[in-house]
CSV table of C-alpha atoms and ligand atoms in Angstrom, one decimal:
chain,number,residue,atom,x,y,z
A,1,MET,CA,-34.1,-26.2,-37.0
A,2,ALA,CA,-34.2,-25.3,-40.9
A,3,LEU,CA,-35.0,-21.7,-41.4
A,4,ASN,CA,-37.9,-21.1,-43.8
A,5,LYS,CA,-38.2,-18.5,-46.8
A,6,GLU,CA,-39.2,-15.5,-44.7
A,7,GLN,CA,-36.6,-16.3,-41.6
A,8,MET,CA,-34.1,-16.4,-44.0
A,9,LEU,CA,-34.7,-12.8,-46.0
A,10,ASP,CA,-35.0,-11.6,-42.9
A,11,LEU,CA,-30.9,-12.8,-41.9
A,12,TYR,CA,-30.6,-10.9,-44.8
A,13,ARG,CA,-32.9,-8.3,-44.0
A,14,GLN,CA,-30.8,-7.8,-40.5
A,15,MET,CA,-27.5,-8.0,-41.8
A,16,ARG,CA,-28.1,-4.9,-44.6
A,17,THR,CA,-29.7,-2.8,-42.1
A,18,ILE,CA,-26.0,-3.0,-40.0
A,19,ARG,CA,-24.5,-2.5,-43.3
A,20,GLU,CA,-26.5,0.4,-44.3
A,21,PHE,CA,-26.2,2.0,-40.8
A,22,GLU,CA,-22.8,1.6,-40.8
A,23,GLU,CA,-21.9,3.1,-43.9
A,24,THR,CA,-23.9,6.1,-43.6
A,25,VAL,CA,-22.5,6.6,-40.5
A,26,ALA,CA,-18.7,6.6,-41.9
A,27,ASN,CA,-20.2,8.9,-44.9
A,28,PHE,CA,-21.4,11.5,-42.4
A,29,PHE,CA,-18.7,11.5,-39.6
A,30,SER,CA,-16.3,12.2,-42.4
A,31,GLN,CA,-17.8,15.4,-43.6
A,32,GLY,CA,-17.6,16.7,-39.9
A,33,GLN,CA,-21.2,16.0,-38.7
A,34,ILE,CA,-20.9,13.5,-35.8
A,35,PRO,CA,-19.1,14.2,-33.1
A,36,GLY,CA,-17.0,12.1,-30.8
A,37,PHE,CA,-15.5,8.6,-31.1
A,38,VAL,CA,-17.6,5.8,-34.1
A,39,HIS,CA,-16.2,2.2,-34.5
A,40,LEU,CA,-17.7,0.1,-37.2
A,41,TYR,CA,-19.1,-3.4,-37.4
A,42,ILE,CA,-18.7,-3.2,-41.3
A,43,GLY,CA,-17.7,-6.7,-42.5
A,44,GLU,CA,-19.0,-8.7,-39.0
A,45,GLU,CA,-23.1,-8.4,-39.5
A,46,ALA,CA,-23.4,-12.2,-39.6
A,47,VAL,CA,-22.0,-12.4,-36.0
A,48,ALA,CA,-24.7,-10.3,-34.4
A,49,THR,CA,-27.2,-11.3,-36.9
A,50,GLY,CA,-26.9,-15.3,-36.9
A,51,VAL,CA,-27.0,-14.8,-32.8
A,52,CYS,CA,-29.5,-12.5,-32.0
A,53,ALA,CA,-32.2,-14.4,-34.5
A,54,ASN,CA,-32.1,-17.2,-31.5
A,55,LEU,CA,-33.2,-15.0,-28.6
A,56,GLU,CA,-36.8,-14.6,-26.9
A,57,LYS,CA,-38.0,-11.3,-25.5
A,58,GLN,CA,-36.6,-12.2,-21.7
A,59,ASP,CA,-33.0,-12.6,-22.7
A,60,TYR,CA,-30.1,-10.4,-22.4
A,61,ILE,CA,-26.9,-9.1,-24.4
A,62,ALA,CA,-24.1,-7.0,-23.6
A,63,SER,CA,-22.8,-5.6,-26.4
A,64,THR,CA,-18.6,-3.3,-27.0
A,65,HIS,CA,-17.7,-0.2,-28.2
A,66,ARG,CA,-18.5,-1.1,-31.9
A,67,GLY,CA,-21.5,-2.3,-31.0
A,68,HIS,CA,-24.4,-0.6,-33.3
A,69,GLY,CA,-24.3,-4.2,-35.0
A,70,HIS,CA,-25.6,-6.2,-31.6
A,71,ALA,CA,-28.4,-3.3,-31.0
A,72,ILE,CA,-30.1,-3.3,-34.6
A,73,ALA,CA,-30.0,-6.7,-34.6
A,74,ARG,CA,-31.9,-7.1,-31.0
A,75,GLY,CA,-34.2,-4.8,-32.4
A,76,ALA,CA,-33.4,-1.1,-31.2
A,77,SER,CA,-34.6,2.0,-33.1
A,78,VAL,CA,-32.4,3.1,-36.0
A,79,ASN,CA,-33.7,6.6,-35.2
A,80,LYS,CA,-33.3,6.8,-31.7
A,81,MET,CA,-29.5,5.0,-32.2
A,82,MET,CA,-28.5,7.7,-35.9
A,83,ALA,CA,-30.3,10.9,-33.2
A,84,GLU,CA,-27.5,9.5,-30.2
A,85,ILE,CA,-24.7,9.4,-32.5
A,86,PHE,CA,-25.7,12.6,-34.4
A,87,GLY,CA,-25.4,14.3,-30.5
A,88,LYS,CA,-29.3,15.1,-30.2
A,89,ILE,CA,-31.8,15.0,-27.6
A,90,ASP,CA,-34.2,12.3,-29.1
A,91,GLY,CA,-31.4,10.0,-29.0
A,92,PHE,CA,-31.0,7.3,-26.6
A,93,CYS,CA,-29.2,9.3,-23.9
A,94,LYS,CA,-30.5,12.8,-25.1
A,95,GLY,CA,-27.2,13.1,-27.3
A,96,LYS,CA,-25.5,13.3,-24.7
A,97,GLY,CA,-23.4,9.8,-24.6
A,98,GLY,CA,-23.0,8.7,-28.3
A,99,SER,CA,-22.1,5.7,-29.9
A,100,MET,CA,-20.5,3.9,-27.0
A,101,HIS,CA,-23.2,4.2,-24.8
A,102,ILE,CA,-26.6,3.3,-26.5
A,103,ALA,CA,-28.4,0.8,-24.1
A,104,ASP,CA,-32.2,0.2,-24.6
A,105,ILE,CA,-33.0,-1.8,-21.2
A,106,GLU,CA,-36.5,-2.7,-22.4
A,107,LEU,CA,-35.0,-4.7,-24.8
A,108,GLY,CA,-33.1,-6.1,-22.8
A,109,PHE,CA,-29.7,-4.3,-24.6
A,110,LEU,CA,-27.7,-4.1,-21.7
A,111,GLY,CA,-25.4,-1.5,-23.9
A,112,ALA,CA,-22.7,-0.4,-25.7
A,113,ASN,CA,-19.7,-0.4,-23.3
A,114,GLY,CA,-16.5,2.1,-23.4
A,115,ILE,CA,-14.5,0.1,-21.2
A,116,VAL,CA,-13.4,-3.1,-23.1
A,117,GLY,CA,-14.0,-6.9,-21.7
A,118,ALA,CA,-17.0,-4.9,-19.4
A,119,GLY,CA,-19.4,-6.6,-20.8
A,120,LEU,CA,-18.7,-9.8,-20.0
A,121,PRO,CA,-19.3,-9.7,-16.1
A,122,LEU,CA,-22.6,-8.1,-16.7
A,123,ALA,CA,-24.0,-10.9,-19.1
A,124,THR,CA,-22.7,-13.4,-16.7
A,125,GLY,CA,-24.5,-11.0,-13.5
A,126,ALA,CA,-27.2,-10.9,-16.5
A,127,GLY,CA,-27.4,-15.1,-16.3
A,128,PHE,CA,-26.8,-15.3,-13.3
A,129,ALA,CA,-30.1,-13.0,-12.1
A,130,LEU,CA,-31.7,-15.2,-15.0
A,131,LYS,CA,-31.3,-18.6,-13.2
A,132,TYR,CA,-32.3,-17.0,-9.9
A,133,MET,CA,-35.1,-15.6,-10.7
A,134,LYS,CA,-36.0,-19.1,-12.6
A,135,LYS,CA,-36.8,-16.7,-15.7
A,136,ASN,CA,-35.5,-19.1,-18.8
A,137,GLY,CA,-34.0,-16.7,-20.1
A,138,VAL,CA,-30.4,-17.0,-21.5
A,139,ALA,CA,-27.3,-13.7,-21.8
A,140,ILE,CA,-25.1,-13.0,-24.6
A,141,CYS,CA,-22.3,-11.5,-24.5
A,142,PHE,CA,-20.1,-10.0,-27.7
A,143,PHE,CA,-17.2,-9.1,-26.6
A,144,GLY,CA,-13.3,-8.9,-29.0
A,145,ASP,CA,-10.9,-11.1,-29.5
A,146,ALA,CA,-7.9,-8.7,-27.8
A,147,ALA,CA,-11.2,-8.5,-24.9
A,148,SER,CA,-10.6,-12.2,-24.4
A,149,ASN,CA,-6.7,-11.0,-22.6
A,150,ARG,CA,-8.7,-9.2,-20.0
A,151,GLY,CA,-8.9,-11.0,-16.4
A,152,THR,CA,-12.9,-10.0,-16.4
A,153,PHE,CA,-12.7,-12.5,-19.6
A,154,HIS,CA,-11.6,-14.7,-17.3
A,155,GLU,CA,-13.1,-13.7,-14.2
A,156,SER,CA,-16.6,-14.6,-15.5
A,157,LEU,CA,-16.3,-17.9,-17.8
A,158,ASN,CA,-14.8,-19.1,-14.2
A,159,MET,CA,-17.7,-17.8,-12.4
A,160,ALA,CA,-20.7,-18.5,-15.5
A,161,SER,CA,-19.2,-22.5,-15.5
A,162,ILE,CA,-19.0,-23.0,-11.4
A,163,GLN,CA,-22.8,-21.9,-11.1
A,164,LYS,CA,-23.7,-23.9,-14.4
A,165,LEU,CA,-25.1,-20.0,-16.0
A,166,PRO,CA,-27.1,-19.4,-19.1
A,167,VAL,CA,-24.6,-17.1,-20.4
A,168,VAL,CA,-23.3,-17.6,-24.3
A,169,PHE,CA,-20.5,-15.9,-24.7
A,170,VAL,CA,-19.6,-14.8,-28.5
A,171,ASN,CA,-16.1,-13.9,-29.0
A,172,GLU,CA,-15.5,-11.6,-32.6
A,173,ASN,CA,-12.4,-12.3,-33.4
A,174,ASN,CA,-11.5,-10.2,-36.4
A,175,GLY,CA,-7.9,-10.6,-36.3
A,176,TYR,CA,-7.1,-6.6,-34.3
A,177,GLY,CA,-7.0,-4.8,-31.1
A,178,ILE,CA,-6.7,-1.7,-32.3
A,179,SER,CA,-3.8,-2.0,-34.6
A,180,MET,CA,-2.2,-4.8,-32.4
A,181,SER,CA,-2.6,-8.1,-34.5
A,182,GLN,CA,-3.9,-11.0,-32.8
A,183,ALA,CA,-0.4,-13.0,-33.6
A,184,ARG,CA,1.1,-9.9,-31.4
A,185,HIS,CA,-1.4,-10.1,-28.5
A,186,GLN,CA,-1.8,-13.7,-27.3
A,187,ASN,CA,0.2,-17.0,-28.3
A,188,ILE,CA,-3.2,-18.7,-29.2
A,189,LYS,CA,-5.1,-19.5,-32.5
A,190,ASP,CA,-8.1,-20.2,-31.5
A,191,ILE,CA,-9.6,-18.3,-28.5
A,192,ALA,CA,-12.8,-21.1,-28.6
A,193,ASP,CA,-10.1,-23.6,-26.4
A,194,ARG,CA,-9.6,-21.0,-23.7
A,195,ALA,CA,-12.9,-22.6,-22.9
A,196,SER,CA,-11.7,-25.9,-22.1
A,197,ALA,CA,-9.8,-24.4,-18.9
A,198,TYR,CA,-13.5,-23.2,-17.5
A,199,GLY,CA,-14.6,-26.8,-18.2
A,200,MET,CA,-17.2,-25.2,-21.1
A,201,PRO,CA,-17.5,-26.5,-24.9
A,202,GLY,CA,-15.8,-23.8,-26.8
A,203,VAL,CA,-16.6,-23.6,-30.6
A,204,VAL,CA,-15.2,-22.1,-33.7
A,205,VAL,CA,-17.3,-21.1,-36.6
A,206,ASP,CA,-17.2,-18.7,-39.5
A,207,GLY,CA,-17.8,-16.0,-38.4
A,208,ASN,CA,-18.8,-14.3,-41.8
A,209,ASP,CA,-21.5,-17.1,-42.4
A,210,VAL,CA,-24.4,-16.6,-41.3
A,211,MET,CA,-26.1,-19.7,-41.4
A,212,ALA,CA,-23.4,-21.0,-39.6
A,213,VAL,CA,-22.9,-18.3,-36.7
A,214,TYR,CA,-27.0,-19.0,-36.3
A,215,GLU,CA,-26.2,-22.9,-35.8
A,216,ALA,CA,-23.7,-22.3,-33.5
A,217,ALA,CA,-25.4,-20.4,-31.6
A,218,GLU,CA,-29.6,-21.9,-32.0
A,219,GLU,CA,-27.4,-25.1,-30.5
A,220,ALA,CA,-26.0,-23.0,-27.5
A,221,VAL,CA,-29.0,-20.6,-26.2
A,222,LYS,CA,-31.0,-24.4,-26.9
A,223,ARG,CA,-28.6,-25.8,-24.4
A,224,ALA,CA,-27.9,-22.8,-21.5
A,225,ARG,CA,-31.6,-22.1,-21.9
A,226,ALA,CA,-32.2,-26.2,-20.8
A,227,GLY,CA,-29.7,-25.6,-17.8
A,228,GLY,CA,-26.7,-26.9,-19.5
A,229,GLY,CA,-24.7,-24.1,-18.2
A,230,PRO,CA,-22.3,-21.9,-20.5
A,231,ILE,CA,-20.5,-22.2,-24.1
A,232,LEU,CA,-17.7,-19.7,-26.0
A,233,ILE,CA,-18.0,-19.7,-29.9
A,234,GLU,CA,-15.5,-18.1,-31.4
A,235,CYS,CA,-16.7,-16.3,-34.8
A,236,LYS,CA,-13.8,-15.5,-36.8
A,237,THR,CA,-14.1,-12.7,-38.6
A,238,TYR,CA,-12.7,-9.7,-39.7
A,239,ARG,CA,-13.1,-5.6,-40.2
A,240,HIS,CA,-13.5,-4.3,-43.0
A,241,HIS,CA,-12.7,-0.2,-41.9
A,242,GLY,CA,-10.6,0.7,-39.0
A,243,HIS,CA,-10.5,-0.1,-35.7
A,244,PHE,CA,-12.4,3.8,-35.7
A,245,GLU,CA,-13.3,6.1,-38.9
A,246,GLY,CA,-9.6,8.1,-39.4
A,247,ASP,CA,-8.0,5.4,-38.2
A,248,PRO,CA,-5.1,5.3,-41.0
A,249,THR,CA,-4.8,1.4,-40.9
A,250,VAL,CA,-1.1,1.0,-41.9
A,251,TYR,CA,-0.7,-2.1,-40.1
A,252,ARG,CA,-2.8,-4.5,-42.1
A,253,THR,CA,-2.1,-5.1,-46.1
A,254,ASP,CA,-4.4,-4.4,-48.9
A,255,GLU,CA,-4.0,-8.0,-49.5
A,256,GLU,CA,-4.9,-9.0,-46.5
A,257,VAL,CA,-8.2,-6.6,-46.4
A,258,ASN,CA,-9.3,-7.5,-50.1
A,259,ALA,CA,-8.7,-11.8,-49.2
A,260,TRP,CA,-11.6,-10.7,-46.6
A,261,LYS,CA,-13.7,-8.5,-48.4
A,262,ALA,CA,-13.7,-11.7,-50.5
A,263,LYS,CA,-16.1,-13.3,-47.8
A,264,ASP,CA,-18.2,-10.6,-47.4
A,265,PRO,CA,-20.7,-11.9,-45.0
A,266,LEU,CA,-23.8,-9.9,-47.1
A,267,PRO,CA,-22.9,-10.7,-51.3
A,268,ARG,CA,-22.3,-14.4,-50.1
A,269,PHE,CA,-25.5,-14.5,-48.4
A,270,ALA,CA,-27.5,-13.1,-51.0
A,271,SER,CA,-25.6,-15.6,-53.8
A,272,ARG,CA,-26.5,-18.4,-51.3
A,273,LEU,CA,-29.7,-17.3,-51.0
A,274,GLN,CA,-30.3,-17.6,-54.7
A,275,GLU,CA,-28.0,-21.1,-55.2
A,276,MET,CA,-31.1,-21.8,-52.8
A,277,LYS,CA,-33.7,-20.6,-54.5
A,278,MET,CA,-35.1,-19.0,-51.6
A,279,ALA,CA,-34.9,-15.7,-53.2
A,280,THR,CA,-34.7,-13.9,-56.2
A,281,GLU,CA,-31.9,-11.3,-57.1
A,282,ALA,CA,-35.3,-8.7,-57.9
A,283,GLU,CA,-36.8,-9.9,-54.5
A,284,ILE,CA,-32.9,-9.0,-52.8
A,285,LYS,CA,-32.7,-6.1,-54.5
A,286,GLN,CA,-36.2,-4.7,-53.0
A,287,ILE,CA,-35.0,-5.3,-49.5
A,288,ASP,CA,-31.8,-2.9,-49.9
A,289,LEU,CA,-33.9,-0.3,-51.4
A,290,GLU,CA,-36.5,-1.1,-48.5
A,291,VAL,CA,-33.2,-0.9,-45.9
A,292,LYS,CA,-32.3,1.8,-48.2
A,293,LYS,CA,-35.1,4.4,-46.9
A,294,ILE,CA,-35.7,3.1,-43.6
A,295,ILE,CA,-32.3,4.7,-43.0
A,296,ALA,CA,-32.4,7.9,-45.0
A,297,ASP,CA,-35.6,7.7,-43.0
A,298,ALA,CA,-33.3,7.7,-39.3
A,299,VAL,CA,-31.0,10.3,-40.8
A,300,GLU,CA,-33.5,12.5,-41.6
A,301,TYR,CA,-35.6,12.1,-37.5
A,302,ALA,CA,-31.9,12.6,-36.2
A,303,GLN,CA,-31.0,16.1,-38.2
A,304,LYS,CA,-34.8,17.5,-36.9
A,305,SER,CA,-34.0,16.3,-33.8
A,306,PRO,CA,-32.9,19.6,-31.6
A,307,VAL,CA,-29.1,19.2,-30.0
A,308,PRO,CA,-30.0,19.3,-26.4
A,309,SER,CA,-30.1,22.4,-24.9
A,310,GLN,CA,-28.3,24.1,-22.2
A,311,ASP,CA,-30.2,23.0,-19.0
A,312,GLU,CA,-30.0,19.1,-20.3
A,313,LEU,CA,-26.1,20.0,-19.2
A,314,LEU,CA,-26.2,18.5,-15.1
A,315,THR,CA,-29.6,16.1,-15.9
A,316,ASP,CA,-28.7,12.7,-15.8
A,317,VAL,CA,-25.0,13.5,-14.6
A,318,TYR,CA,-23.9,11.1,-12.0
A,319,CYS,CA,-21.3,11.8,-9.4
A,320,ASN,CA,-20.5,11.6,-6.1
B,1,TPP,C1,-10.0,-1.8,-19.9
B,1,TPP,C2,-9.6,-0.7,-21.8
B,1,TPP,N1,-8.7,-1.1,-21.9
B,1,TPP,C3,-8.0,-0.2,-23.3
B,1,TPP,C4,-9.3,0.4,-24.2
B,1,TPP,C5,-9.0,1.0,-25.2
B,1,TPP,N2,-9.3,0.0,-26.5
B,1,TPP,C6,-10.4,0.7,-27.2
B,1,TPP,S1,-10.6,-0.5,-27.5
B,1,TPP,C7,-9.3,-1.7,-28.1
B,1,TPP,C8,-9.1,-3.0,-28.3
B,1,TPP,C9,-10.2,-4.3,-28.8
B,1,TPP,O1,-10.1,-5.1,-29.5
B,1,TPP,P1,-10.9,-5.8,-29.2
B,1,TPP,O2,-11.5,-6.4,-28.2
B,1,TPP,O3,-10.4,-7.1,-30.2
B,1,TPP,O4,-12.4,-5.5,-30.3
B,1,TPP,P2,-12.7,-4.8,-32.5
B,1,TPP,O5,-12.2,-3.8,-31.6
B,1,TPP,O6,-11.7,-5.2,-32.2
B,1,TPP,O7,-13.9,-4.9,-32.1
B,1,TPP,C10,-8.3,-0.8,-26.5
B,1,TPP,C11,-7.5,-1.8,-26.1
B,1,TPP,C12,-10.5,0.4,-23.5
B,1,TPP,N3,-10.8,0.9,-24.1
B,1,TPP,N4,-10.4,-0.2,-22.2
B,2,MG,MG1,-10.7,-7.3,-32.3
């Protein structure tokens, strides 16, 4: 279905919000104001944005260690996210979980995940529950290229396929698992080829083109919702920053990084909006300004929020 102007501008706003959030986190992390590890989504914004624009309230998504973009695209509060990342009491986990534990069950956001490939069975389980309870929903699983080497990937695709579950497997192929290039960790070019081993369709899309992602996800989500079963969408993309903030990135060349930055999903979509006469440069700048304010407010919210008190030390902690 062709998107109208408002929907197109929403895609841009969503990508800009993720970019501004991530650049802000990078900035505060470099100043030593953020504890723990952060893995940023800069460069990959079109994937989460294009996919999540197709979702409805009853749908679920399972995320990864690089999960801020997925959470924002699903509508999670940037205030609560920022507070969590700053380690503050008003965060999603009262500041005790950090970047890789952000979850919002109300939004069907099953959580970021520090365990590579662990979102795959979670999404498959959510797909099973949706089908069993006849909820007409879909479950989305975002996962990386390296995650596609895990057993959980193969088991989940097999299970989802044989049970005809409403699951859309969204592979974010950014070409690396930490410092190891895809060419060094698997003997195939297209991860989408693996779908055929499980009897489901596999498609490759330009993951830096938000419209291409949107359209592929639209078809996949419709098909899954109508009982057509799972599908694997491979989105070719790239992370501009290192694996984590502080990564010296000695394993890749400046030429490679610059070639991908030339395909940056944000300026690319901004130009396309102008070519299509969907937006003027002034309208785009206005969105950028509005987003800057939203993220600046999120930082203020996070900075004002207290750190958890000592009484919180043993609450929400589970062991047996
Ligand atoms: C089960 C497991 N093995 C190893 C790790 C360490 N680890 C963290 S991120 C990562 C690479 C993930 O690469 P990919 O799936 O391509 O996602 P990307 O970081 O590129 O988004 C690894 C191996 C882990 N967290 N969990
Ligand atoms: Mg990767």
